[in-house]
Short mmCIF file of C-alpha atoms in Angstrom, two decimals:
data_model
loop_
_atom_site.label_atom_id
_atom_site.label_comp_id
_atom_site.label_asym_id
_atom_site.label_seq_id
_atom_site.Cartn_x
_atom_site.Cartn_y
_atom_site.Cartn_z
CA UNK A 4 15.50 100.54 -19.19
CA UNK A 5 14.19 99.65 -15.60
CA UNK A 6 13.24 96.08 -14.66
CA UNK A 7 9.69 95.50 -15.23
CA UNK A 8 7.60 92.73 -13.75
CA UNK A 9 6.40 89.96 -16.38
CA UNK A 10 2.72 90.94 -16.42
CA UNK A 11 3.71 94.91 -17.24
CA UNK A 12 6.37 93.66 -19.29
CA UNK A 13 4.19 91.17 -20.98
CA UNK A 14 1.24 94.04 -21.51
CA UNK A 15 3.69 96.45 -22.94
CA UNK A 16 4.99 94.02 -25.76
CA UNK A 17 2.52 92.07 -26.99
CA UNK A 18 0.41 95.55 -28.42
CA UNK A 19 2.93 97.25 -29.30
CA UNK A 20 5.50 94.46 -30.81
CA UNK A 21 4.05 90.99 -30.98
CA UNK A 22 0.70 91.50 -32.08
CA UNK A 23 2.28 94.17 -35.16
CA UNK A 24 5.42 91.93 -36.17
CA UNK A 25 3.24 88.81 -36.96
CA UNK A 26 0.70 90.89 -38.87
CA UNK A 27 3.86 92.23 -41.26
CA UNK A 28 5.30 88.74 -41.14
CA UNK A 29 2.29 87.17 -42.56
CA UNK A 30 1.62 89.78 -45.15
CA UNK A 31 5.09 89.50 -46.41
CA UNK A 32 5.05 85.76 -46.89
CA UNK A 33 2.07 84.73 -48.00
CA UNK A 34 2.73 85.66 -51.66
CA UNK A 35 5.68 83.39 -51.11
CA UNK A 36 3.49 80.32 -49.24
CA UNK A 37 1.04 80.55 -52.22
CA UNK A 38 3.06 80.02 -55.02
CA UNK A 39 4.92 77.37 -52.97
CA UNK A 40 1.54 75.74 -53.06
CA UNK A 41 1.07 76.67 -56.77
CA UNK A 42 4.05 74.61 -57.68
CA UNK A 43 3.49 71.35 -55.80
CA UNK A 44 0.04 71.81 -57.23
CA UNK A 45 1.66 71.47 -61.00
CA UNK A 46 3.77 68.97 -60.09
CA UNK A 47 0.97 66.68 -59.24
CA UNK A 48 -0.76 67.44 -62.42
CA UNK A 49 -0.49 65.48 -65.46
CA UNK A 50 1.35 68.06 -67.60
CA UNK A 51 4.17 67.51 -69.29
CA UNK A 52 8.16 67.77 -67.58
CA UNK A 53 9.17 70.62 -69.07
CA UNK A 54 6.08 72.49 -68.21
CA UNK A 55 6.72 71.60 -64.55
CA UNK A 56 10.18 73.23 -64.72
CA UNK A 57 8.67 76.34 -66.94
CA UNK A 58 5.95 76.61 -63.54
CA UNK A 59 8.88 76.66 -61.58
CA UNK A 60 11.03 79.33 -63.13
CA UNK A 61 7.92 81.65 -63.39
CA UNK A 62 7.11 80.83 -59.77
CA UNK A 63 10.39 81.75 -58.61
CA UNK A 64 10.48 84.74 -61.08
CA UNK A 65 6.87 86.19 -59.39
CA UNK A 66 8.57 85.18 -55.93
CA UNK A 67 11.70 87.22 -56.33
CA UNK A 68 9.67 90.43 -58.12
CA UNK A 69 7.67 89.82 -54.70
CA UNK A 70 10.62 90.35 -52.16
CA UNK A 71 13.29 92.72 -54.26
CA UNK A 72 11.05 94.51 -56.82
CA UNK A 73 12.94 95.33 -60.29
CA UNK A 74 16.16 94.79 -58.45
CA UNK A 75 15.06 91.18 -59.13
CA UNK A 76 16.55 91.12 -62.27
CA UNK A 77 20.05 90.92 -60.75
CA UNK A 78 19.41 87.16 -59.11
CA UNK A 79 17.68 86.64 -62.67
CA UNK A 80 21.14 87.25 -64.53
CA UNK A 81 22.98 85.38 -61.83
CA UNK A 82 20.91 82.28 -62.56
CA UNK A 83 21.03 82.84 -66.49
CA UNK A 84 24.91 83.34 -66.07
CA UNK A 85 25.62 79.74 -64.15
CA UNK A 86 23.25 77.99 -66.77
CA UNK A 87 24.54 79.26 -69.13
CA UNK A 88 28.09 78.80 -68.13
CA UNK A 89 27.05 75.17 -67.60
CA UNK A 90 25.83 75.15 -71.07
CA UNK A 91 28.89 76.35 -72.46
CA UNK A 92 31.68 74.00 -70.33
CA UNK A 93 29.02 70.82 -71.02
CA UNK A 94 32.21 69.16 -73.26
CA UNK A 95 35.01 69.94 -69.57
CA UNK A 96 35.61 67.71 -66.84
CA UNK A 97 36.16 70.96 -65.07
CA UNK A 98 32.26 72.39 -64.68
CA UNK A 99 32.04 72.65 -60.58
CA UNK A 100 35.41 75.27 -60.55
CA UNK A 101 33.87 76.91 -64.02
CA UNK A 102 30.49 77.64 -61.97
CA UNK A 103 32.60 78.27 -59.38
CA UNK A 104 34.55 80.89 -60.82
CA UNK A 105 31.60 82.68 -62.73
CA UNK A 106 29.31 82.99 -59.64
CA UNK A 107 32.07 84.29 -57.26
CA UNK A 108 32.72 86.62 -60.19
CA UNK A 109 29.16 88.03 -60.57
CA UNK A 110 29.18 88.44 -56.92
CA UNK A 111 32.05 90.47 -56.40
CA UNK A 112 31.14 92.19 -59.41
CA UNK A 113 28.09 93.19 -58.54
CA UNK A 114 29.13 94.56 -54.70
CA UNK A 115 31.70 96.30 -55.67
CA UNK A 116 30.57 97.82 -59.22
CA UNK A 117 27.03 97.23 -60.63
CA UNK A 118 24.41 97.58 -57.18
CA UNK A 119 24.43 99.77 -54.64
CA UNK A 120 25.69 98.25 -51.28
CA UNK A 121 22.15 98.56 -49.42
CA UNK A 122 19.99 97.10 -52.05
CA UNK A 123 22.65 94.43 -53.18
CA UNK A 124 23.31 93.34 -49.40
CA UNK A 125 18.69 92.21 -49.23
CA UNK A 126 19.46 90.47 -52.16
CA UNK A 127 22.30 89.05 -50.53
CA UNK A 128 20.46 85.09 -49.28
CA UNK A 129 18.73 84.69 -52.71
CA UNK A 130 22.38 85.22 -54.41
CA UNK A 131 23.67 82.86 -51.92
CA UNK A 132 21.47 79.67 -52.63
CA UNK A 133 21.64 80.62 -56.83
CA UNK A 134 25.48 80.20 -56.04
CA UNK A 135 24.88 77.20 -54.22
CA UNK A 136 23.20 75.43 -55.85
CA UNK A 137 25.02 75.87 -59.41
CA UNK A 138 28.07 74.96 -58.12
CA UNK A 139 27.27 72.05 -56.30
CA UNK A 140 25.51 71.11 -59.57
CA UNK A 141 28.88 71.66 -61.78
CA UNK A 142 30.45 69.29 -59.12
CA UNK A 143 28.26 66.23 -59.16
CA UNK A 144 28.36 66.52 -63.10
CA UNK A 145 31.85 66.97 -62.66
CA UNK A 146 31.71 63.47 -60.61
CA UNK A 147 29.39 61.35 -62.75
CA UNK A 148 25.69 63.13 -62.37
CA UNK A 149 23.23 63.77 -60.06
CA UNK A 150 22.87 60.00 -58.93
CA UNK A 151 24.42 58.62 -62.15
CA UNK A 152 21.27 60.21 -64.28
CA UNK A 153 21.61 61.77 -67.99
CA UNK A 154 22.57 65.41 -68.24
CA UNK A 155 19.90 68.06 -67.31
CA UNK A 156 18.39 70.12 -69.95
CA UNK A 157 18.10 73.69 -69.55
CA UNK A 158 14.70 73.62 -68.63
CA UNK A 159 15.61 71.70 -65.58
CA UNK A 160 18.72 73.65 -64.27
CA UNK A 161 17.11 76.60 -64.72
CA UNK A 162 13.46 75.46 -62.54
CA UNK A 163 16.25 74.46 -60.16
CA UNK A 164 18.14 77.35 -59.39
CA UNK A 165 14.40 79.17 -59.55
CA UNK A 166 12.39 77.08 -57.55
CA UNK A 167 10.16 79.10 -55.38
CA UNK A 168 10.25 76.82 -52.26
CA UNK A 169 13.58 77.84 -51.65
CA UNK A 170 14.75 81.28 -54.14
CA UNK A 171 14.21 83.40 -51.67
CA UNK A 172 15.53 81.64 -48.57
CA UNK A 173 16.93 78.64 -48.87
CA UNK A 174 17.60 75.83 -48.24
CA UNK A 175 20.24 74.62 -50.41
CA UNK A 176 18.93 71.09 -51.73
CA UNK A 177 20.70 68.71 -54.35
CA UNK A 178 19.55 68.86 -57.80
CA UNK A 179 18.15 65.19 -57.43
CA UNK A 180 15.72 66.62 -54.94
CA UNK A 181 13.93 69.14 -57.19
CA UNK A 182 13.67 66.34 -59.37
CA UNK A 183 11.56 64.10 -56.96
CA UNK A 184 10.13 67.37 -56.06
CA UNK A 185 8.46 67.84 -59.66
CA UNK A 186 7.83 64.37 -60.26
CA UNK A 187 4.72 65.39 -57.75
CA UNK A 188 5.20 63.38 -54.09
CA UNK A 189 1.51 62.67 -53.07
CA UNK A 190 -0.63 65.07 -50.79
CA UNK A 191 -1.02 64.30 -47.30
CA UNK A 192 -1.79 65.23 -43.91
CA UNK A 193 1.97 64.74 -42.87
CA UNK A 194 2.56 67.05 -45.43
CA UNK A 195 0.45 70.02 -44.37
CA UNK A 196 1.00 69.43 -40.93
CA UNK A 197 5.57 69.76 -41.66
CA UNK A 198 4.67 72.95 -43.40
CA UNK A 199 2.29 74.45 -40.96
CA UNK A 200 5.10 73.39 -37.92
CA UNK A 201 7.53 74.83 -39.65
CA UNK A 202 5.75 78.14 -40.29
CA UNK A 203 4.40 78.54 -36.81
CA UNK A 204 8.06 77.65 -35.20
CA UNK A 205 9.48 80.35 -38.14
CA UNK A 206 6.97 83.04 -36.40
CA UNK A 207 7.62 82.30 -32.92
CA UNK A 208 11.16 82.54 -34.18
CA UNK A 209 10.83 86.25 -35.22
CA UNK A 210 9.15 87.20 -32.19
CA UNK A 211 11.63 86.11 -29.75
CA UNK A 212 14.05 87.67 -31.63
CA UNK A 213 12.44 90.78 -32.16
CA UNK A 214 10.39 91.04 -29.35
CA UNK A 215 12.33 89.29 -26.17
CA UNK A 216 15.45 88.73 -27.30
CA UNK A 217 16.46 92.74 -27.07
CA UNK A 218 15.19 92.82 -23.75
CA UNK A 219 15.47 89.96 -22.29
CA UNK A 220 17.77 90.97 -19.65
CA UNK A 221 17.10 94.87 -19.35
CA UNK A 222 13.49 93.00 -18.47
CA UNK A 223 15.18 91.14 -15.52
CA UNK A 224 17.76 93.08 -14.26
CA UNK A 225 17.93 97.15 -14.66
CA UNK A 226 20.94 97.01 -16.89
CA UNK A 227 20.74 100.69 -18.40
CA UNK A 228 19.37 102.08 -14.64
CA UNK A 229 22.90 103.37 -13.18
CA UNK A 230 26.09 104.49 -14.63
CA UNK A 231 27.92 101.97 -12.67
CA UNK A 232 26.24 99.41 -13.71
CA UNK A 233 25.49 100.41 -17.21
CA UNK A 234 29.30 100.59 -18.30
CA UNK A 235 29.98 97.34 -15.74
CA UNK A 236 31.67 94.24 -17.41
CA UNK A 237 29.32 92.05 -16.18
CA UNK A 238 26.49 94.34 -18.43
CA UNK A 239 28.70 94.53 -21.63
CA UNK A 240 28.58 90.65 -21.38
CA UNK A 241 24.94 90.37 -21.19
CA UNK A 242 24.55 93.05 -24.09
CA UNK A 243 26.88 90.76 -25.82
CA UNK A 244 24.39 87.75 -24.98
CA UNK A 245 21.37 89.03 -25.76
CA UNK A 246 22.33 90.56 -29.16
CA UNK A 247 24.22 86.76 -29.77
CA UNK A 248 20.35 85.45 -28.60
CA UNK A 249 18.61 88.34 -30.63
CA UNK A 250 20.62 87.46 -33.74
CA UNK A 251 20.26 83.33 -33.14
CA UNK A 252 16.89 83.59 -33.62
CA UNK A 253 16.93 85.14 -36.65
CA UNK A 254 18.69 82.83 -37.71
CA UNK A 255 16.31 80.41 -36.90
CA UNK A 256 13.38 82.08 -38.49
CA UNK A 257 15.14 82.15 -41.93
CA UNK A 258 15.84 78.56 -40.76
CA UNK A 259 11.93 77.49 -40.47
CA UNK A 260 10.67 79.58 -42.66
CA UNK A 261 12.83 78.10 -45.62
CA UNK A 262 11.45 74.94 -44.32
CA UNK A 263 8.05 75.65 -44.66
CA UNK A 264 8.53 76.95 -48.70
CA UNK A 265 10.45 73.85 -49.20
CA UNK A 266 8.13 71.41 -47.90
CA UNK A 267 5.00 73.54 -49.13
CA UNK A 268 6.65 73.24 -52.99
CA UNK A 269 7.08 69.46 -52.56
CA UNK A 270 10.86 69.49 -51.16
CA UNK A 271 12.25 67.49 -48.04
CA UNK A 272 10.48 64.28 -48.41
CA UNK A 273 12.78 61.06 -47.67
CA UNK A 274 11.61 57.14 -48.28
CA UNK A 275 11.59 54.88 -45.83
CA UNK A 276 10.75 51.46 -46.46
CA UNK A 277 8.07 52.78 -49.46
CA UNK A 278 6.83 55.45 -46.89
CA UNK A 279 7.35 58.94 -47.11
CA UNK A 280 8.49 60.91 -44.37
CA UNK A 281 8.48 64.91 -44.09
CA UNK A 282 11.96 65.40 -42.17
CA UNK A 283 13.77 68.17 -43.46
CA UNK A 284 15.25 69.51 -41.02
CA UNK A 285 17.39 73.06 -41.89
CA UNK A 286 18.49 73.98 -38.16
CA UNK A 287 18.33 72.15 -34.64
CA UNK A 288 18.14 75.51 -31.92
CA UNK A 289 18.41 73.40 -29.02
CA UNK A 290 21.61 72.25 -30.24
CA UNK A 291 22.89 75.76 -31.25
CA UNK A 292 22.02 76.90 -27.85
CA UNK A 293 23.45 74.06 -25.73
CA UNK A 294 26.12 73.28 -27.34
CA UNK A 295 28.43 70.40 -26.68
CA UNK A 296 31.11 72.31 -28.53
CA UNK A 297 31.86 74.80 -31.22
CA UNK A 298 32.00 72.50 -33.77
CA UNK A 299 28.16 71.12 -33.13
CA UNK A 300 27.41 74.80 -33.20
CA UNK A 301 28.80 75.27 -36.45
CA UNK A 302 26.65 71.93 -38.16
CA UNK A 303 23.32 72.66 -36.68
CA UNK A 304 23.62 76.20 -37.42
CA UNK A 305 22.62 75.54 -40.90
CA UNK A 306 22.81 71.53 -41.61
CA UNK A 307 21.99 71.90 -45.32
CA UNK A 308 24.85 75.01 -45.84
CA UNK A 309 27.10 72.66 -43.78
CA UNK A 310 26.63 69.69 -45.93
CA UNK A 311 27.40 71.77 -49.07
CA UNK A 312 30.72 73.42 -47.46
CA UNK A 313 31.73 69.71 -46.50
CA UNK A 314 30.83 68.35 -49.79
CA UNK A 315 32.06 70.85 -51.95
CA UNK A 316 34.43 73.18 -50.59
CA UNK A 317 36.42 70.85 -47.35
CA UNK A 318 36.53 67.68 -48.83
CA UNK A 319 37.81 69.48 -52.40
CA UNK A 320 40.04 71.29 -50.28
CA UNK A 321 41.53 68.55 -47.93
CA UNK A 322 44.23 67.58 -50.00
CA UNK A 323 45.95 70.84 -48.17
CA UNK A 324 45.58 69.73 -45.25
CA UNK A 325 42.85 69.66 -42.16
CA UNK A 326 43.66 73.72 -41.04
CA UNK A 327 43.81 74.94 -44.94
CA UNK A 328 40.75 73.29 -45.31
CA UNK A 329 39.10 74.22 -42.53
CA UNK A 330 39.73 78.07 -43.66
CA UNK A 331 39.08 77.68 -46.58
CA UNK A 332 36.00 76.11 -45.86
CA UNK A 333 34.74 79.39 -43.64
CA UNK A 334 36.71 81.73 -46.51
CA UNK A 335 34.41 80.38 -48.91
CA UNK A 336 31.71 80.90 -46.77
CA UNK A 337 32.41 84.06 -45.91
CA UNK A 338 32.78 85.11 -49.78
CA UNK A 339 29.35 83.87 -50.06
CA UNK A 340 27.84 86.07 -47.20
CA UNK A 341 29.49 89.02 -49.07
CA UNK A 342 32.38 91.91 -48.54
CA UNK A 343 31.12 92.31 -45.46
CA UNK A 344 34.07 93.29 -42.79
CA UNK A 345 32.34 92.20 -39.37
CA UNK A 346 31.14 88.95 -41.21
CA UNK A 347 34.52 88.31 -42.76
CA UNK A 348 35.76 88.78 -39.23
CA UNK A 349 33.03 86.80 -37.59
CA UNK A 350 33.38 83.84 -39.58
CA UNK A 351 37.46 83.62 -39.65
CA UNK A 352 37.37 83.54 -35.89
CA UNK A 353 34.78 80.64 -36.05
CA UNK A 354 37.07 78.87 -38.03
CA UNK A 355 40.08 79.23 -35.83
CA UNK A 356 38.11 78.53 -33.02
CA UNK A 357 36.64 75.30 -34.21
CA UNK A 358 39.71 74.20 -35.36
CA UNK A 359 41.61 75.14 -32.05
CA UNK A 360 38.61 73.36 -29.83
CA UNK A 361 38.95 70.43 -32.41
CA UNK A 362 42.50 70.09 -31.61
CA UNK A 363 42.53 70.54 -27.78
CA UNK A 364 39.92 68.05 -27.28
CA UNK A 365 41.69 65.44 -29.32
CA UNK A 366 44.62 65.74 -27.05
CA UNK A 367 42.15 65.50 -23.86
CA UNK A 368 40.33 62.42 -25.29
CA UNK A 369 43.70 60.62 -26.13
CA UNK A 370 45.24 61.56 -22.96
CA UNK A 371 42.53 60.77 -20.23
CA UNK A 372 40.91 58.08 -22.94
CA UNK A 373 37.25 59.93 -22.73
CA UNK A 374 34.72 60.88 -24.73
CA UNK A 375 35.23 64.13 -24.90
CA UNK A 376 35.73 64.83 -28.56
CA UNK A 377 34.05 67.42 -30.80
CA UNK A 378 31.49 65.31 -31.88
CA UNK A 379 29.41 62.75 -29.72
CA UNK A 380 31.37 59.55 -29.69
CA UNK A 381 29.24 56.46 -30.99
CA UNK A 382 28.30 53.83 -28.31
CA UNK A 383 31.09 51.51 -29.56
CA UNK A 384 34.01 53.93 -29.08
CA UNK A 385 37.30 52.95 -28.11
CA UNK A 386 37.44 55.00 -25.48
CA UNK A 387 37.41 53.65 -21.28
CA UNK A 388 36.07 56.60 -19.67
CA UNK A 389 32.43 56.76 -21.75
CA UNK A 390 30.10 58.42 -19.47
CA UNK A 391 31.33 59.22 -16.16
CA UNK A 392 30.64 62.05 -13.85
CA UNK A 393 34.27 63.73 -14.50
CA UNK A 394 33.79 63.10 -18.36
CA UNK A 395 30.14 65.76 -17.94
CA UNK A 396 31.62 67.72 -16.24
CA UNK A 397 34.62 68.53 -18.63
CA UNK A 398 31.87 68.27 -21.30
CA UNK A 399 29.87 70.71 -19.69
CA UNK A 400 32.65 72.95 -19.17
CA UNK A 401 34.07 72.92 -21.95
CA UNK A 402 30.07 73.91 -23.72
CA UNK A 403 30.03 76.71 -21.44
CA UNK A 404 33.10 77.82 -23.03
CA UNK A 405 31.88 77.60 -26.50
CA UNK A 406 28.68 79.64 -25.17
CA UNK A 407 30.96 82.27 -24.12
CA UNK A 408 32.73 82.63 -27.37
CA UNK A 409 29.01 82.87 -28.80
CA UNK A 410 28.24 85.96 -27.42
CA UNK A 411 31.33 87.22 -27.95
CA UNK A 412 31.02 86.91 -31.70
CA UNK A 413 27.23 87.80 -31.21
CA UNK A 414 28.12 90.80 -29.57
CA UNK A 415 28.86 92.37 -33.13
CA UNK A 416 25.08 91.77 -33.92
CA UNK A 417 24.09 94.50 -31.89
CA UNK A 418 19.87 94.97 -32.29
CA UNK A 419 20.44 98.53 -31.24
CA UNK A 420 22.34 99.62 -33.81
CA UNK A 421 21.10 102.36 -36.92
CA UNK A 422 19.03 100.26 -39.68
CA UNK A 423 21.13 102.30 -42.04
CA UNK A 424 24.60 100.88 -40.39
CA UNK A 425 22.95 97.63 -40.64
CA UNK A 426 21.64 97.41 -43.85
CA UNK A 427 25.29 98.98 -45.60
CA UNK A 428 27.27 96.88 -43.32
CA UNK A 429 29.48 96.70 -40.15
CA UNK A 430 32.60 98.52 -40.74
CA UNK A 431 36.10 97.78 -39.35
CA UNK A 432 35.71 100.30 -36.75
CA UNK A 433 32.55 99.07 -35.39
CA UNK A 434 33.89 95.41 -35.58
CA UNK A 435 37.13 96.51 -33.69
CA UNK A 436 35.02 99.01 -30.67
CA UNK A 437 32.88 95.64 -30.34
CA UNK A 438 35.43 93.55 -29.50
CA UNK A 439 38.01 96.01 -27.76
CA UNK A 440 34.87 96.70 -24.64
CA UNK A 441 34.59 92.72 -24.32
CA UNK A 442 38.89 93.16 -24.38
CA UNK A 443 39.34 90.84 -27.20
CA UNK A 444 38.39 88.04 -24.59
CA UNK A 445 37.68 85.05 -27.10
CA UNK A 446 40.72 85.53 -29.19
CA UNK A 447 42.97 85.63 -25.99
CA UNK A 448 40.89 82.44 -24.67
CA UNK A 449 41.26 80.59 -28.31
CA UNK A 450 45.17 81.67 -27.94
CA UNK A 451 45.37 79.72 -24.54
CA UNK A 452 43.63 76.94 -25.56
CA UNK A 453 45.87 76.68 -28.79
CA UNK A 454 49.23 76.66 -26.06
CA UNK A 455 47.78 74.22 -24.08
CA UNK A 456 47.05 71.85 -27.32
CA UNK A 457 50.56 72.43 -28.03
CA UNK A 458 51.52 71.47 -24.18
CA UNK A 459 49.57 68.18 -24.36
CA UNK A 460 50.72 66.91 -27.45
#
């Protein structure tokens, strides 16, 4: 594609792919947005508990039939299976790894035996946060109850793993907030106006990564014009980028838009001093895309998914150690996302990589006694060297770094390739001719850096 000034650039998109992608956006979701509203609406009427959680279940029921059809049945049985399961192991001590086990079980199951790949694989998110959220239930029984309360009734677990605000995508939220979510937070202006941010950032969202993400350097610079330049390092790494971008802002729609159901159904509210603020926050993009490090990456990517794989998986999982748990942590999550090779892949890497970056800065920070950890250091660190020009611009450095391996493992998101290919799933051989044109770059980088942590220590 030849480089195109903005204006004919600009008048070629918006007809043909801006103005069409937010009509099929809204006329998909709306279904979803309404009985989002028909549920907080319930929940501030004066109608018995149990007929709030009945509401939700049907809600969630019409919201899934909405999305997958008759195929909806399968997240059905996945949800009957963990309460159920809970039901049964209600006398153990042992209900988090029971839930565990049976929803991992189901999963696999039903992948590898019961659904086809393609229609189990759009089901895949709604399977996720079912999972989720019964097994971080099982675990907080397991601990002494959601915030020390009386055992849930049936009723409840099951208007919790249904709840339309968040069924179909996310975001994982502890059982003790669907509770404050039924017992009906007032209606108000801050409200409306969380939900209607959300759902306006979740379309912008969509159309940068539909509709400028994919070009957005085949816009600037004519990457595809010559041979030379078409098969040129330089324009592998920029295809790499922009499918990293393309895919990163997906990400972020699901992200929004699962913030928008949640705080349309009465979700995400937090108390302050007796006032209620509408905060939930699900991702932080500026953060994703400037990263101070891998790790950063890896939190705001998802905050309420991270919280859950600290809470449930790493911190069950420490007792192994700090690198067991940290792959086990992306293992887990990896299971969750499916038998998917180029995922499996994807997320492994991140782990090492995190882990290796984690390391390497520890060293640097102990050695030259800077703040140049992982995470931001708070203002009343140990450390001498707190905000100095060096200490950027080894910061900065070592973010650019983390940006490279970005669109390295965003390269394998390609927005080019068949809908068929990416509806079944990257295979090995696509994962491996992905990474073997960028020369397995990252990996060699993540090796060096690992050598040099073991220099410095």
């Amino acid at each position: 594609m030849a480089a195109l000034p903005p204006r004919e650039f600009a008048a070629q998109v918006v007809p043909g792919c801006v103005v069409p992608t937010a009509r099929q956006g809204l006329a998909q979701l709306w279904p979803l947005l309404l009985l989002c509203l028909g549920a907080r609406l319930l929940h501030r009427l004066p109608v018995p508990r149990g007929g709030k959680h009945a509401g939700a279940v049907a809600g969630g029921l019409l919201a899934l039939h909405h999305f997958f059809g008759a195929q909806a049945l399968w997240v059905a049985l996945l949800g009957a299976l963990c309460a159920g399961t809970l039901r049964l192991s209600r006398a153990r001590a042992h209900r988090g790894p029971c839930l565990a086990l049976a929803a991992l079980s189901y999963l696999l199951m039903g992948e590898l035996h019961m659904v086809d790949t393609v229609t189990w694989h759009k089901m895949r998110g709604a399977q996720m946060v079912v999972a989720m959220k019964a097994v971080s239930l099982g675990f907080d029984l397991d601990r002494g109850g959601p915030g020390g309360g009386p055992e849930p009734t049936p009723a409840q677990v099951l208007g919790y793993l249904c709840s339309p605000g968040s069924v179909i995508f996310g975001p994982w939220e502890p059982f003790g907030a669907y509770l404050r979510a039924v017992e009906g937070p007032p209606l108000s202006t801050a409200w409306a106006r969380k939900g209607l941010r959300s759902l306006g950032l979740a379309l912008l969202c969509l159309l940068l990564s539909t509709c400028l993400a994919p070009f957005l350097f085949s816009c600037l610079v004519p990457l595809y014009g010559t041979p030379a330049l078409r098969w040129s390092v330089f324009a592998r790494w920029l295809r790499a980028y922009e499918s990293a971008l393309s895919f990163h802002f997906s990400n972020f729609f699901v992200a929004f838009l699962s913030e928008a159901t949640a705080t349309v159904a009465g979700s995400g509210a937090t108390s302050h001093h007796d006032h209620l603020r509408w905060d939930l926050t699900v991702s932080r993009p500026l953060r994703v895309e400037l990263p101070r490090s891998m790790a950063d990456v890896v939190t705001n990517w998802n905050l309420p998914m991270s919280r859950w794989l600290h809470t449930y998986v790493f911190q069950t999982a420490r007792r192994l150690g700090t690198f067991a748990a940290v792959l086990g942590t992306y293992a887990a999550s990896a299971l969750l996302h499916g038998l998917s090779f180029h995922l499996a892949a994807v997320l492994l890497s991140l782990g090492l990589i995190t882990y290796v970056e984690h390391v390497l800065r520890q060293r640097l920070a102990a050695i030259l006694d800077a703040c140049v950890l992982s995470k931001r250091c708070p203002p009343a660190c140990a450390h001498r060297h707190k905000d100095a020009l060096w200490v950027r611009a080894l910061n900065g450095a070592l973010g650019a770094l983390t940006l490279f391996h970005l669109a390295y493992l965003g390269a394998l998101f390609d927005a080019e390739a068949d809908d068929a290919v990416e509806e079944q799933g990257y295979g090995m051989s696509y994962t491996i001719r992905k990474w073997s044109e960028l020369h397995w770059a990252s990996h060699w980088v993540m090796l060096g850096c690992w050598a040099l942590a073991r220099l410095l220590r």
